[in-house]
XYZ file of C-alpha atoms in Angstrom:
173
model
C 0.046 0.101 -0.065
C 1.296 3.592 -1.021
C 1.769 6.312 1.272
C 1.825 9.223 -0.977
C 2.101 12.462 0.780
C -0.453 14.382 1.530
C -0.401 17.665 -1.162
C 0.074 20.689 0.572
C 2.263 19.233 3.596
C 4.967 21.513 4.930
C 8.282 19.180 4.520
C 8.486 18.922 7.925
C 4.823 17.064 8.219
C 6.285 15.038 4.816
C 8.948 13.791 7.003
C 7.452 13.034 9.286
C 4.624 11.214 7.889
C 7.506 10.101 6.496
C 9.819 8.445 9.505
C 6.784 7.099 11.346
C 5.667 5.193 8.035
C 8.985 4.160 7.040
C 11.613 4.015 9.341
C 10.982 0.309 10.091
C 11.935 -1.008 6.473
C 14.387 0.957 5.760
C 15.819 -0.014 9.518
C 15.167 -3.507 7.725
C 17.194 -2.922 4.235
C 20.342 -0.901 6.229
C 20.644 -3.728 8.394
C 20.395 -6.662 6.432
C 22.575 -4.546 4.101
C 24.816 -4.091 6.738
C 25.516 -6.367 9.040
C 25.954 -4.429 11.827
C 22.573 -2.612 14.550
C 23.987 0.843 15.196
C 26.162 0.787 11.647
C 22.053 0.601 10.151
C 20.374 2.965 13.355
C 23.120 5.689 11.537
C 22.222 5.154 7.936
C 19.203 5.446 8.812
C 19.425 8.582 10.669
C 21.477 10.115 7.959
C 18.657 8.721 5.367
C 16.334 10.679 7.316
C 18.698 13.704 6.719
C 19.514 13.849 3.442
C 16.193 12.738 2.568
C 15.477 16.305 3.981
C 18.409 18.495 2.668
C 16.623 16.828 -1.083
C 13.781 17.333 -0.212
C 13.875 20.682 -2.941
C 14.517 17.836 -5.451
C 11.284 15.068 -4.218
C 9.708 18.453 -4.986
C 10.749 19.748 -7.932
C 10.638 15.955 -9.846
C 7.715 15.120 -8.698
C 8.038 12.189 -7.663
C 5.287 9.906 -7.401
C 6.553 7.414 -5.406
C 7.942 7.953 -1.356
C 9.138 4.633 -0.700
C 11.788 4.116 -3.700
C 12.801 7.569 -2.885
C 14.210 7.033 -0.338
C 15.157 3.401 -0.051
C 17.151 4.912 -3.497
C 19.002 6.849 -0.438
C 19.112 4.104 1.905
C 20.894 2.023 -0.727
C 22.939 4.881 -1.579
C 23.514 5.954 1.621
C 25.052 2.282 3.118
C 27.106 1.559 -0.232
C 29.043 4.828 1.136
C 29.280 2.690 4.911
C 30.376 -0.376 2.694
C 32.626 1.801 1.346
C 35.005 2.238 4.270
C 37.417 -0.491 6.468
C 35.338 -1.095 9.575
C 33.462 -2.916 7.248
C 35.942 -6.161 6.886
C 35.638 -7.520 10.255
C 32.164 -7.652 10.145
C 30.626 -11.351 11.370
C 27.743 -11.831 9.716
C 26.225 -14.599 11.529
C 25.972 -12.599 14.748
C 25.163 -10.290 13.309
C 20.977 -11.771 12.443
C 21.071 -12.087 16.692
C 21.669 -8.351 16.696
C 18.864 -7.524 14.592
C 15.474 -5.966 17.030
C 12.696 -8.418 16.823
C 10.132 -6.346 15.205
C 12.271 -6.362 12.367
C 13.735 -9.736 12.841
C 10.261 -11.939 11.761
C 12.820 -14.478 9.892
C 11.569 -18.043 10.664
C 14.692 -20.486 11.679
C 14.744 -22.243 8.458
C 15.024 -18.243 6.305
C 17.835 -17.380 8.969
C 20.637 -19.226 6.107
C 18.514 -17.606 3.628
C 19.206 -14.130 5.015
C 23.151 -15.329 5.134
C 23.087 -16.329 1.895
C 21.801 -13.463 0.454
C 24.331 -10.285 3.449
C 26.872 -12.595 1.292
C 25.560 -11.364 -1.928
C 27.550 -8.577 -4.678
C 26.001 -5.213 -3.649
C 24.200 -5.468 -6.823
C 22.433 -8.358 -6.372
C 21.600 -8.181 -2.522
C 19.882 -4.175 -3.380
C 17.589 -5.819 -5.958
C 16.520 -8.676 -3.906
C 16.478 -6.754 -0.500
C 14.016 -4.757 -1.900
C 12.428 -7.087 -4.686
C 11.877 -10.011 -1.762
C 12.530 -8.318 1.484
C 11.225 -5.100 0.797
C 7.787 -6.613 -1.285
C 8.769 -3.821 -3.653
C 7.460 -3.799 -7.616
C 10.342 -4.754 -10.564
C 9.182 -1.243 -11.380
C 10.096 0.127 -8.513
C 12.525 -1.564 -7.572
C 14.178 0.071 -10.640
C 13.492 2.700 -10.022
C 14.276 2.993 -6.036
C 17.904 1.399 -7.552
C 17.700 3.616 -11.258
C 17.967 0.832 -12.856
C 15.613 -0.170 -15.962
C 13.084 -2.904 -15.179
C 14.778 -5.631 -17.238
C 18.001 -4.592 -15.536
C 16.133 -5.803 -12.217
C 15.114 -8.982 -13.181
C 18.469 -10.563 -14.734
C 19.800 -9.209 -11.678
C 17.382 -11.238 -10.018
C 17.695 -14.099 -11.786
C 21.464 -13.841 -11.172
C 20.959 -13.351 -7.592
C 18.488 -16.365 -7.217
C 20.723 -18.126 -9.166
C 23.496 -17.124 -6.634
C 21.345 -18.645 -3.603
C 20.327 -21.740 -5.094
C 23.990 -22.276 -5.687
C 25.061 -21.205 -1.450
C 22.489 -23.156 -0.160
C 22.278 -26.084 -2.281
C 25.597 -26.343 -3.671
C 23.696 -26.843 -6.856
C 22.203 -29.456 -6.449
C 18.316 -29.490 -7.456
C 15.788 -28.812 -4.388
């Protein structure tokens, strides 16, 4: 369900609404992308700061999909965080345990899948997180990542093949 900002809302009201509606989704994406709770919380805050700073661009471009726009900011923020040397020292197996219960709604059976997704190269992880974990459409995922829908589909297929290999060793399930 889309939660577009109501016309006539002030920028402060829009940001407040976005924080209420999208914070959990963005925090979950940041956490799965970064594999660290504190870094994910920092990335969430940076996402809101960047959204605030770019509110004028949002208005000028008449963006119709708030969630896709915000997810793009969050993914780019996480990408910046991942460029630091700090990320070489993260234990991704422990990371899932740090996720707050309200955000960690994966069954124990899905733990290995989540860990496998966290190990994917960024280009594939991004589409998987948005398409499968956030339930965004192929078009919304493309919009959020600045890709064509066809590129999203290709990346999803490649990611699925990598995940199958990682989870089954290439054997048929």
